[in-house]
mmCIF file of C-alpha atoms and ligand atoms in Angstrom:
data_model
loop_
_atom_site.group_PDB
_atom_site.id
_atom_site.type_symbol
_atom_site.label_atom_id
_atom_site.label_comp_id
_atom_site.label_asym_id
_atom_site.label_seq_id
_atom_site.Cartn_x
_atom_site.Cartn_y
_atom_site.Cartn_z
ATOM 1 C CA MET A 471 2.646 -56.612 142.041
ATOM 2 C CA LEU A 472 2.496 -60.319 142.962
ATOM 3 C CA LEU A 473 -0.556 -61.557 144.827
ATOM 4 C CA LEU A 474 -1.331 -64.899 146.397
ATOM 5 C CA GLY A 475 -5.021 -65.931 146.336
ATOM 6 C CA ILE A 476 -6.235 -68.569 148.790
ATOM 7 C CA GLU A 477 -9.682 -70.197 148.588
ATOM 8 C CA THR A 478 -10.940 -72.825 151.067
ATOM 9 C CA SER A 479 -14.606 -71.909 151.547
ATOM 10 C CA CYS A 480 -16.069 -75.282 150.586
ATOM 11 C CA ASP A 481 -14.428 -78.477 149.369
ATOM 12 C CA ASP A 482 -11.675 -77.267 147.040
ATOM 13 C CA THR A 483 -8.281 -76.169 148.319
ATOM 14 C CA ALA A 484 -7.214 -73.597 145.745
ATOM 15 C CA VAL A 485 -4.222 -71.273 145.534
ATOM 16 C CA ALA A 486 -3.106 -68.954 142.737
ATOM 17 C CA VAL A 487 -0.394 -66.410 142.026
ATOM 18 C CA LEU A 488 -1.471 -63.382 140.007
ATOM 19 C CA ARG A 489 0.800 -60.643 138.674
ATOM 20 C CA ASP A 490 -0.575 -57.087 138.324
ATOM 21 C CA GLY A 491 -4.149 -58.339 138.296
ATOM 22 C CA ARG A 492 -3.497 -59.691 134.834
ATOM 23 C CA SER A 493 -1.036 -62.540 134.387
ATOM 24 C CA LEU A 494 -1.810 -65.762 136.121
ATOM 25 C CA LEU A 495 1.494 -67.401 137.089
ATOM 26 C CA ALA A 496 -0.017 -70.359 138.940
ATOM 27 C CA ASN A 497 -3.496 -71.736 139.607
ATOM 28 C CA VAL A 498 -3.530 -74.922 141.658
ATOM 29 C CA VAL A 499 -6.738 -76.642 142.770
ATOM 30 C CA SER A 500 -6.963 -79.753 144.891
ATOM 31 C CA SER A 501 -10.445 -81.206 144.629
ATOM 32 C CA GLN A 502 -11.976 -83.297 147.423
ATOM 33 C CA ASP A 503 -14.597 -84.939 145.184
ATOM 34 C CA GLN A 504 -13.231 -88.407 145.963
ATOM 35 C CA VAL A 505 -13.561 -87.817 149.706
ATOM 36 C CA HIS A 506 -17.169 -86.569 149.596
ATOM 37 C CA GLY A 507 -18.296 -88.723 146.674
ATOM 38 C CA PRO A 508 -19.519 -91.669 148.783
ATOM 39 C CA TYR A 509 -21.777 -89.279 150.763
ATOM 40 C CA GLY A 510 -23.264 -87.531 147.717
ATOM 41 C CA GLY A 511 -22.469 -84.110 149.187
ATOM 42 C CA VAL A 512 -19.865 -82.184 151.151
ATOM 43 C CA VAL A 513 -19.267 -83.381 154.739
ATOM 44 C CA PRO A 514 -18.043 -80.239 156.569
ATOM 45 C CA GLU A 515 -15.746 -81.968 159.088
ATOM 46 C CA LEU A 516 -14.055 -83.989 156.370
ATOM 47 C CA ALA A 517 -13.667 -80.865 154.238
ATOM 48 C CA SER A 518 -11.838 -78.871 156.910
ATOM 49 C CA ARG A 519 -9.599 -81.826 157.753
ATOM 50 C CA GLN A 520 -8.671 -82.173 154.069
ATOM 51 C CA HIS A 521 -7.919 -78.449 153.814
ATOM 52 C CA ILE A 522 -5.532 -78.739 156.769
ATOM 53 C CA GLN A 523 -3.697 -81.560 155.026
ATOM 54 C CA ASN A 524 -3.676 -79.856 151.620
ATOM 55 C CA ILE A 525 -3.082 -76.187 152.258
ATOM 56 C CA LEU A 526 0.692 -76.126 152.712
ATOM 57 C CA PRO A 527 1.545 -78.465 149.820
ATOM 58 C CA ILE A 528 -0.838 -76.510 147.558
ATOM 59 C CA ILE A 529 0.720 -73.161 148.509
ATOM 60 C CA ASP A 530 4.180 -74.642 147.927
ATOM 61 C CA ALA A 531 3.094 -75.998 144.551
ATOM 62 C CA ALA A 532 1.647 -72.636 143.489
ATOM 63 C CA LEU A 533 4.781 -70.714 144.525
ATOM 64 C CA ARG A 534 6.989 -73.260 142.769
ATOM 65 C CA GLN A 535 4.879 -73.101 139.606
ATOM 66 C CA ALA A 536 5.096 -69.290 139.653
ATOM 67 C CA GLY A 537 8.845 -69.438 140.347
ATOM 68 C CA ILE A 538 8.602 -67.115 143.335
ATOM 69 C CA ALA A 539 9.087 -67.183 147.122
ATOM 70 C CA VAL A 540 6.797 -65.860 149.877
ATOM 71 C CA LYS A 541 9.042 -62.816 150.312
ATOM 72 C CA ASP A 542 8.261 -61.744 146.716
ATOM 73 C CA LEU A 543 4.549 -61.337 147.465
ATOM 74 C CA ALA A 544 3.096 -57.841 147.632
ATOM 75 C CA GLY A 545 -0.150 -59.112 149.102
ATOM 76 C CA ILE A 546 -2.239 -62.093 150.139
ATOM 77 C CA ALA A 547 -5.959 -62.377 149.388
ATOM 78 C CA VAL A 548 -8.079 -64.973 151.125
ATOM 79 C CA THR A 549 -11.768 -65.918 151.176
ATOM 80 C CA TYR A 550 -13.275 -65.115 154.601
ATOM 81 C CA GLY A 551 -16.909 -65.935 153.716
ATOM 82 C CA PRO A 552 -19.492 -67.110 152.939
ATOM 83 C CA GLY A 553 -18.875 -70.841 153.274
ATOM 84 C CA LEU A 554 -18.267 -73.614 155.773
ATOM 85 C CA VAL A 555 -16.746 -72.094 158.869
ATOM 86 C CA GLY A 556 -14.267 -74.914 159.509
ATOM 87 C CA SER A 557 -13.067 -74.730 155.902
ATOM 88 C CA LEU A 558 -12.853 -70.923 155.804
ATOM 89 C CA LEU A 559 -10.779 -70.862 159.003
ATOM 90 C CA VAL A 560 -8.062 -73.036 157.474
ATOM 91 C CA GLY A 561 -7.398 -70.646 154.574
ATOM 92 C CA LEU A 562 -7.813 -67.540 156.693
ATOM 93 C CA SER A 563 -5.442 -68.762 159.436
ATOM 94 C CA MET A 564 -2.891 -69.730 156.810
ATOM 95 C CA ALA A 565 -3.117 -66.312 155.154
ATOM 96 C CA LYS A 566 -2.727 -64.543 158.493
ATOM 97 C CA ALA A 567 0.294 -66.666 159.407
ATOM 98 C CA LEU A 568 2.013 -65.952 156.072
ATOM 99 C CA ALA A 569 1.164 -62.254 156.295
ATOM 100 C CA PHE A 570 2.409 -61.972 159.881
ATOM 101 C CA ARG A 571 5.621 -63.897 159.259
ATOM 102 C CA GLY A 572 6.484 -62.030 156.049
ATOM 103 C CA ARG A 573 4.986 -58.631 157.045
ATOM 104 C CA ILE A 574 2.865 -58.822 153.902
ATOM 105 C CA PRO A 575 -0.439 -56.918 153.547
ATOM 106 C CA TYR A 576 -3.407 -59.250 153.462
ATOM 107 C CA ILE A 577 -7.062 -58.844 152.651
ATOM 108 C CA GLY A 578 -10.227 -60.873 153.235
ATOM 109 C CA VAL A 579 -12.284 -61.403 150.075
ATOM 110 C CA THR A 580 -16.001 -62.150 149.751
ATOM 111 C CA HIS A 581 -16.319 -65.388 147.805
ATOM 112 C CA LEU A 582 -19.406 -64.127 145.917
ATOM 113 C CA GLU A 583 -17.688 -60.936 144.797
ATOM 114 C CA ALA A 584 -14.749 -62.969 143.492
ATOM 115 C CA HIS A 585 -17.138 -65.086 141.370
ATOM 116 C CA LEU A 586 -18.796 -61.939 139.947
ATOM 117 C CA LEU A 587 -15.424 -60.501 138.915
ATOM 118 C CA ALA A 588 -13.776 -63.747 137.711
ATOM 119 C CA ILE A 589 -14.560 -62.940 134.074
ATOM 120 C CA HIS A 590 -11.927 -60.161 134.159
ATOM 121 C CA LEU A 591 -9.192 -62.802 134.516
ATOM 122 C CA GLU A 592 -9.660 -63.524 130.825
ATOM 123 C CA GLN A 593 -11.662 -60.792 129.131
ATOM 124 C CA GLU A 594 -12.204 -57.075 129.302
ATOM 125 C CA VAL A 595 -15.901 -56.733 129.979
ATOM 126 C CA PRO A 596 -17.132 -53.174 130.428
ATOM 127 C CA PHE A 597 -19.414 -52.346 133.359
ATOM 128 C CA PRO A 598 -22.322 -52.528 133.935
ATOM 129 C CA TYR A 599 -23.324 -56.144 133.428
ATOM 130 C CA ILE A 600 -25.935 -58.559 134.737
ATOM 131 C CA ALA A 601 -24.200 -61.424 136.540
ATOM 132 C CA LEU A 602 -25.805 -64.795 137.130
ATOM 133 C CA LEU A 603 -23.951 -66.648 139.865
ATOM 134 C CA ALA A 604 -25.078 -70.265 139.949
ATOM 135 C CA SER A 605 -23.107 -72.731 142.043
ATOM 136 C CA GLY A 606 -23.606 -75.540 144.531
ATOM 137 C CA GLY A 607 -24.355 -73.076 147.312
ATOM 138 C CA HIS A 608 -25.840 -70.034 145.542
ATOM 139 C CA THR A 609 -28.137 -68.885 142.777
ATOM 140 C CA LEU A 610 -27.965 -65.118 142.655
ATOM 141 C CA LEU A 611 -28.606 -62.387 140.139
ATOM 142 C CA TYR A 612 -26.777 -59.052 140.390
ATOM 143 C CA CYS A 613 -26.329 -55.931 138.374
ATOM 144 C CA VAL A 614 -22.586 -55.295 138.619
ATOM 145 C CA LYS A 615 -22.108 -51.548 138.166
ATOM 146 C CA GLU A 616 -18.395 -51.469 138.999
ATOM 147 C CA VAL A 617 -15.992 -53.097 141.447
ATOM 148 C CA GLY A 618 -17.724 -52.756 144.824
ATOM 149 C CA ALA A 619 -21.150 -51.729 143.455
ATOM 150 C CA TYR A 620 -23.430 -54.749 143.224
ATOM 151 C CA ALA A 621 -27.208 -54.355 143.041
ATOM 152 C CA HIS A 622 -28.914 -57.542 144.189
ATOM 153 C CA LEU A 623 -31.785 -58.449 141.858
ATOM 154 C CA GLY A 624 -32.796 -61.899 142.997
ATOM 155 C CA SER A 625 -31.844 -65.228 144.496
ATOM 156 C CA THR A 626 -33.194 -68.724 144.971
ATOM 157 C CA ARG A 627 -36.035 -69.311 147.390
ATOM 158 C CA ASP A 628 -34.899 -72.843 148.158
ATOM 159 C CA ASP A 629 -32.179 -75.012 146.585
ATOM 160 C CA ALA A 630 -29.263 -73.598 144.626
ATOM 161 C CA ALA A 631 -29.130 -74.717 140.975
ATOM 162 C CA GLY A 632 -25.975 -76.804 141.529
ATOM 163 C CA GLU A 633 -27.519 -78.342 144.622
ATOM 164 C CA ALA A 634 -30.500 -79.487 142.531
ATOM 165 C CA TYR A 635 -28.083 -81.050 140.022
ATOM 166 C CA ASP A 636 -26.191 -82.807 142.812
ATOM 167 C CA LYS A 637 -29.372 -84.088 144.498
ATOM 168 C CA VAL A 638 -30.911 -85.379 141.267
ATOM 169 C CA ALA A 639 -27.620 -87.095 140.392
ATOM 170 C CA LYS A 640 -27.660 -88.728 143.817
ATOM 171 C CA MET A 641 -31.269 -89.938 143.338
ATOM 172 C CA MET A 642 -30.247 -91.497 140.042
ATOM 173 C CA GLY A 643 -27.078 -93.010 141.500
ATOM 174 C CA LEU A 644 -24.854 -91.097 139.067
ATOM 175 C CA GLY A 645 -22.096 -89.914 141.419
ATOM 176 C CA TYR A 646 -20.871 -86.635 142.889
ATOM 177 C CA PRO A 647 -20.691 -83.801 142.012
ATOM 178 C CA GLY A 648 -23.649 -84.311 139.740
ATOM 179 C CA GLY A 649 -23.570 -81.227 137.519
ATOM 180 C CA ARG A 650 -20.862 -82.310 135.144
ATOM 181 C CA ILE A 651 -22.184 -85.906 135.009
ATOM 182 C CA ILE A 652 -25.768 -84.837 134.175
ATOM 183 C CA ASP A 653 -24.437 -82.315 131.649
ATOM 184 C CA SER A 654 -22.590 -85.010 129.690
ATOM 185 C CA LEU A 655 -25.314 -87.664 130.086
ATOM 186 C CA ALA A 656 -27.895 -85.162 128.793
ATOM 187 C CA LYS A 657 -25.996 -84.828 125.508
ATOM 188 C CA ASN A 658 -27.382 -88.235 124.489
ATOM 189 C CA GLY A 659 -30.899 -87.598 125.758
ATOM 190 C CA ASP A 660 -34.100 -86.040 124.477
ATOM 191 C CA ARG A 661 -34.793 -82.832 126.381
ATOM 192 C CA GLU A 662 -38.465 -82.920 125.388
ATOM 193 C CA ALA A 663 -38.936 -86.505 126.645
ATOM 194 C CA ILE A 664 -40.451 -85.547 130.010
ATOM 195 C CA ARG A 665 -41.955 -82.159 130.757
ATOM 196 C CA PHE A 666 -40.699 -81.323 134.253
ATOM 197 C CA PRO A 667 -42.272 -78.227 135.847
ATOM 198 C CA ARG A 668 -40.711 -74.754 135.676
ATOM 199 C CA ALA A 669 -41.328 -72.610 138.738
ATOM 200 C CA HIS A 670 -42.828 -69.263 137.756
ATOM 201 C CA ILE A 671 -42.160 -66.770 140.497
ATOM 202 C CA LYS A 672 -44.325 -63.676 140.423
ATOM 203 C CA LYS A 673 -44.059 -61.329 137.485
ATOM 204 C CA GLY A 674 -41.346 -58.705 137.630
ATOM 205 C CA SER A 675 -39.309 -60.625 140.210
ATOM 206 C CA TYR A 676 -35.979 -62.251 139.495
ATOM 207 C CA GLU A 677 -36.232 -65.090 141.968
ATOM 208 C CA PHE A 678 -35.443 -68.725 141.367
ATOM 209 C CA SER A 679 -36.769 -72.006 142.756
ATOM 210 C CA PHE A 680 -35.400 -75.468 142.083
ATOM 211 C CA SER A 681 -36.955 -77.676 144.753
ATOM 212 C CA GLY A 682 -40.083 -78.287 142.626
ATOM 213 C CA VAL A 683 -38.199 -79.755 139.684
ATOM 214 C CA LYS A 684 -36.063 -81.833 142.044
ATOM 215 C CA THR A 685 -39.204 -83.276 143.670
ATOM 216 C CA ALA A 686 -40.767 -83.859 140.245
ATOM 217 C CA VAL A 687 -37.763 -85.964 139.212
ATOM 218 C CA TRP A 688 -38.038 -87.893 142.491
ATOM 219 C CA GLN A 689 -41.741 -88.571 141.863
ATOM 220 C CA TYR A 690 -41.033 -89.622 138.305
ATOM 221 C CA LEU A 691 -38.377 -92.112 139.434
ATOM 222 C CA LYS A 692 -40.702 -93.503 142.129
ATOM 223 C CA SER A 693 -43.537 -93.934 139.638
ATOM 224 C CA GLN A 694 -41.451 -96.160 137.346
ATOM 225 C CA GLN A 695 -39.867 -99.586 137.694
ATOM 226 C CA LYS A 696 -36.140 -99.084 138.219
ATOM 227 C CA ASP A 697 -35.159 -101.131 135.156
ATOM 228 C CA ARG A 698 -37.460 -98.922 133.051
ATOM 229 C CA TRP A 699 -36.027 -95.591 134.137
ATOM 230 C CA GLU A 700 -32.466 -96.970 134.128
ATOM 231 C CA ASN A 701 -32.814 -97.272 130.347
ATOM 232 C CA ARG A 702 -34.003 -93.675 130.122
ATOM 233 C CA LYS A 703 -31.311 -92.009 132.244
ATOM 234 C CA ALA A 704 -30.142 -89.765 129.418
ATOM 235 C CA ASP A 705 -33.708 -88.572 128.666
ATOM 236 C CA ILE A 706 -34.360 -87.848 132.354
ATOM 237 C CA ALA A 707 -31.058 -85.965 132.643
ATOM 238 C CA ALA A 708 -31.743 -83.931 129.491
ATOM 239 C CA SER A 709 -35.338 -83.107 130.509
ATOM 240 C CA PHE A 710 -34.318 -82.118 134.052
ATOM 241 C CA GLN A 711 -31.480 -80.002 132.716
ATOM 242 C CA GLU A 712 -33.759 -78.243 130.245
ATOM 243 C CA ALA A 713 -36.099 -77.223 133.084
ATOM 244 C CA VAL A 714 -33.211 -75.901 135.212
ATOM 245 C CA VAL A 715 -31.685 -74.046 132.272
ATOM 246 C CA ASP A 716 -35.043 -72.438 131.378
ATOM 247 C CA MET A 717 -35.459 -71.257 134.966
ATOM 248 C CA LEU A 718 -31.972 -69.728 134.949
ATOM 249 C CA VAL A 719 -32.118 -68.156 131.500
ATOM 250 C CA THR A 720 -35.558 -66.493 131.598
ATOM 251 C CA PRO A 721 -35.047 -64.163 134.621
ATOM 252 C CA THR A 722 -31.450 -63.392 133.616
ATOM 253 C CA VAL A 723 -32.306 -62.209 130.116
ATOM 254 C CA LYS A 724 -35.370 -60.395 131.487
ATOM 255 C CA ALA A 725 -33.155 -58.565 134.001
ATOM 256 C CA ALA A 726 -30.821 -57.425 131.232
ATOM 257 C CA THR A 727 -33.616 -56.010 129.072
ATOM 258 C CA ALA A 728 -35.530 -54.482 132.000
ATOM 259 C CA HIS A 729 -32.386 -52.675 133.222
ATOM 260 C CA ALA A 730 -31.259 -51.773 129.699
ATOM 261 C CA VAL A 731 -27.952 -53.564 130.293
ATOM 262 C CA SER A 732 -26.463 -55.110 127.154
ATOM 263 C CA ARG A 733 -24.106 -57.610 128.796
ATOM 264 C CA ILE A 734 -24.615 -60.791 130.805
ATOM 265 C CA VAL A 735 -21.802 -62.551 132.666
ATOM 266 C CA LEU A 736 -22.117 -66.093 133.966
ATOM 267 C CA ALA A 737 -20.286 -67.260 137.083
ATOM 268 C CA GLY A 738 -20.105 -70.237 139.450
ATOM 269 C CA GLY A 739 -19.847 -73.976 138.839
ATOM 270 C CA VAL A 740 -23.171 -74.264 136.976
ATOM 271 C CA ALA A 741 -21.950 -71.617 134.491
ATOM 272 C CA ALA A 742 -19.781 -74.410 133.077
ATOM 273 C CA ASN A 743 -22.963 -76.142 131.878
ATOM 274 C CA SER A 744 -22.982 -76.619 128.116
ATOM 275 C CA ARG A 745 -26.751 -76.347 127.594
ATOM 276 C CA LEU A 746 -26.974 -73.216 129.774
ATOM 277 C CA ARG A 747 -24.270 -71.583 127.673
ATOM 278 C CA GLU A 748 -25.984 -72.526 124.426
ATOM 279 C CA LYS A 749 -29.473 -71.450 125.439
ATOM 280 C CA ILE A 750 -28.589 -68.179 127.159
ATOM 281 C CA VAL A 751 -26.618 -67.055 124.103
ATOM 282 C CA GLU A 752 -29.587 -67.878 121.878
ATOM 283 C CA LYS A 753 -32.120 -65.996 124.052
ATOM 284 C CA ALA A 754 -29.833 -63.041 124.802
ATOM 285 C CA ASP A 755 -28.847 -62.689 121.162
ATOM 286 C CA ALA A 756 -32.472 -62.223 120.215
ATOM 287 C CA GLU A 757 -32.566 -59.225 122.604
ATOM 288 C CA GLY A 758 -29.245 -57.769 121.416
ATOM 289 C CA VAL A 759 -27.504 -58.767 124.656
ATOM 290 C CA LYS A 760 -23.985 -60.253 124.636
ATOM 291 C CA VAL A 761 -23.099 -63.117 126.980
ATOM 292 C CA TYR A 762 -19.653 -63.670 128.502
ATOM 293 C CA PHE A 763 -18.527 -66.780 130.316
ATOM 294 C CA PRO A 764 -15.307 -67.638 132.079
ATOM 295 C CA ALA A 765 -13.411 -70.820 131.187
ATOM 296 C CA PRO A 766 -14.776 -73.713 133.279
ATOM 297 C CA LYS A 767 -11.706 -73.622 135.591
ATOM 298 C CA PHE A 768 -12.625 -70.018 136.516
ATOM 299 C CA CYS A 769 -16.341 -70.878 136.935
ATOM 300 C CA THR A 770 -15.736 -73.392 139.715
ATOM 301 C CA ASP A 771 -13.950 -72.348 142.896
ATOM 302 C CA ASN A 772 -10.390 -71.196 142.290
ATOM 303 C CA GLY A 773 -7.680 -69.062 143.874
ATOM 304 C CA ALA A 774 -7.221 -66.840 140.819
ATOM 305 C CA MET A 775 -10.569 -65.058 141.268
ATOM 306 C CA ILE A 776 -9.732 -64.480 144.952
ATOM 307 C CA ALA A 777 -6.368 -62.980 144.020
ATOM 308 C CA LEU A 778 -8.062 -60.749 141.431
ATOM 309 C CA ALA A 779 -10.731 -59.417 143.827
ATOM 310 C CA GLY A 780 -7.984 -58.888 146.438
ATOM 311 C CA TYR A 781 -5.923 -57.010 143.866
ATOM 312 C CA TYR A 782 -8.768 -54.596 143.101
ATOM 313 C CA TRP A 783 -9.241 -53.799 146.797
ATOM 314 C CA LEU A 784 -5.570 -53.568 147.743
ATOM 315 C CA GLN A 785 -5.186 -51.129 144.814
ATOM 316 C CA ARG A 786 -7.977 -49.091 146.369
ATOM 317 C CA GLY A 787 -6.102 -48.961 149.669
ATOM 318 C CA ARG A 788 -8.042 -51.543 151.661
ATOM 319 C CA GLN A 789 -6.318 -54.123 153.831
ATOM 320 C CA ASP A 790 -7.315 -56.158 156.873
ATOM 321 C CA ASP A 791 -5.843 -56.570 160.317
ATOM 322 C CA PHE A 792 -5.469 -59.792 162.262
ATOM 323 C CA ARG A 793 -8.847 -59.464 163.976
ATOM 324 C CA LEU A 794 -10.641 -60.514 160.784
ATOM 325 C CA ASN A 795 -12.702 -63.641 161.419
ATOM 326 C CA ALA A 796 -14.416 -66.158 159.129
ATOM 327 C CA HIS A 797 -18.030 -65.203 158.247
ATOM 328 C CA PRO A 798 -20.040 -68.252 157.127
ATOM 329 C CA ASP A 799 -23.093 -66.111 156.191
ATOM 330 C CA LEU A 800 -21.290 -63.180 154.621
ATOM 331 C CA THR A 801 -23.321 -61.341 151.964
ATOM 332 C CA LEU A 802 -22.309 -58.762 149.403
HETATM 333 O O1 LIG B 2064 -18.771 -72.787 142.198
HETATM 334 P P1 LIG B 2064 -18.591 -74.211 142.606
HETATM 335 O O2 LIG B 2064 -17.308 -74.903 142.235
HETATM 336 O O3 LIG B 2064 -18.693 -74.395 144.151
HETATM 337 C C1 LIG B 2064 -19.583 -73.726 144.964
HETATM 338 O O4 LIG B 2064 -19.237 -72.590 145.406
HETATM 339 O O5 LIG B 2064 -20.677 -74.313 145.151
HETATM 340 O O6 LIG B 2064 -19.857 -75.012 142.030
HETATM 341 C C2 LIG B 2064 -20.022 -76.395 142.213
HETATM 342 C C3 LIG B 2064 -21.389 -76.776 141.666
HETATM 343 C C4 LIG B 2064 -21.793 -78.218 141.951
HETATM 344 O O7 LIG B 2064 -23.122 -78.231 142.432
HETATM 345 C C5 LIG B 2064 -21.684 -78.887 140.576
HETATM 346 O O8 LIG B 2064 -22.579 -79.974 140.423
HETATM 347 C C6 LIG B 2064 -22.025 -77.746 139.653
HETATM 348 O O9 LIG B 2064 -21.423 -76.607 140.246
HETATM 349 N N1 LIG B 2064 -21.497 -77.936 138.305
HETATM 350 C C7 LIG B 2064 -22.275 -78.052 137.200
HETATM 351 C C8 LIG B 2064 -21.397 -78.290 136.108
HETATM 352 N N2 LIG B 2064 -20.108 -78.305 136.587
HETATM 353 C C9 LIG B 2064 -20.202 -78.087 137.927
HETATM 354 N N3 LIG B 2064 -23.600 -77.968 137.059
HETATM 355 C C10 LIG B 2064 -24.108 -78.132 135.821
HETATM 356 N N4 LIG B 2064 -23.341 -78.374 134.742
HETATM 357 C C11 LIG B 2064 -21.997 -78.455 134.822
HETATM 358 N N5 LIG B 2064 -21.261 -78.688 133.733
HETATM 359 ZN ZN1 LIG B 2065 -18.073 -70.789 144.632
#
């Protein structure tokens, strides 16, 4: 069973071909980082325009890489939300056109669900597990009981973790997207150099908050002469990162122990973070909890996870008709 997965919810045009929910025959991603870089964040109009330019060549490239034609597809899976409406509509319209022309079943996939299931592209992880989804747009904690059964445990009250990374990188003039840059800069810094605040949301809750640490970095930068903090960039990056990582790790490990779940799965762009991976393993290990993380290319937005989620649902007999619309605020 060959499935095409199309993802255009934000600023990456991504297409994959997946066979039998298991073998990935192609996984092509066209990043728009260069386009949005000068603005320090995604500009929605530019993103949808780029998707329009990229979508056909990326689909062609994925089919070529997989060595198949459209007529060989048994299904098409496409993200229909949440995300930027102009971006979502490009992928969704493309999927509908291909499905209509080739009389191929197609299915709309929730972007968040695809992230939560992405780990199964590479590893067999038994259910249930606690999933931390941390990206540029979301910071969410779920208990994943099985495909389709997701208990929401908590989310961010303000900024998403990746958003905080991107904003702090912008303040420091480091470039966009900031997560990867801060992650590598922090490797040469002292994470104890500056004690940035950790938000403590009320006991027993699994909520997150990152606007406080972002503001604290801003205040720190303002309080110093630029040439002084320029020499301490690595220390600032490492100290900021340590605060973010602590705020992600503590509620996640707590959720696993409180729900007597012995597995944690990381997902989303921030799950690629090296310090997060190191620290969550250390803390979870102490509680007898095992941590699983996807390869970085399956943490950030990709078509493979969309194809996989679509595969699970098509197998269960679901498919969509042409009335399906983009849902920018779609939840699980
Ligand atoms: O999942 P994703 O590709 O897109 C969204 O759905 O948002 O995540 C992108 C986010 C960006 O905010 C980026 O700065 C962050 O993930 N990110 C990282 C790392 N790599 C990407 N954050 C921290 N450390 C990283 N290594
Ligand atoms: Zn995402």
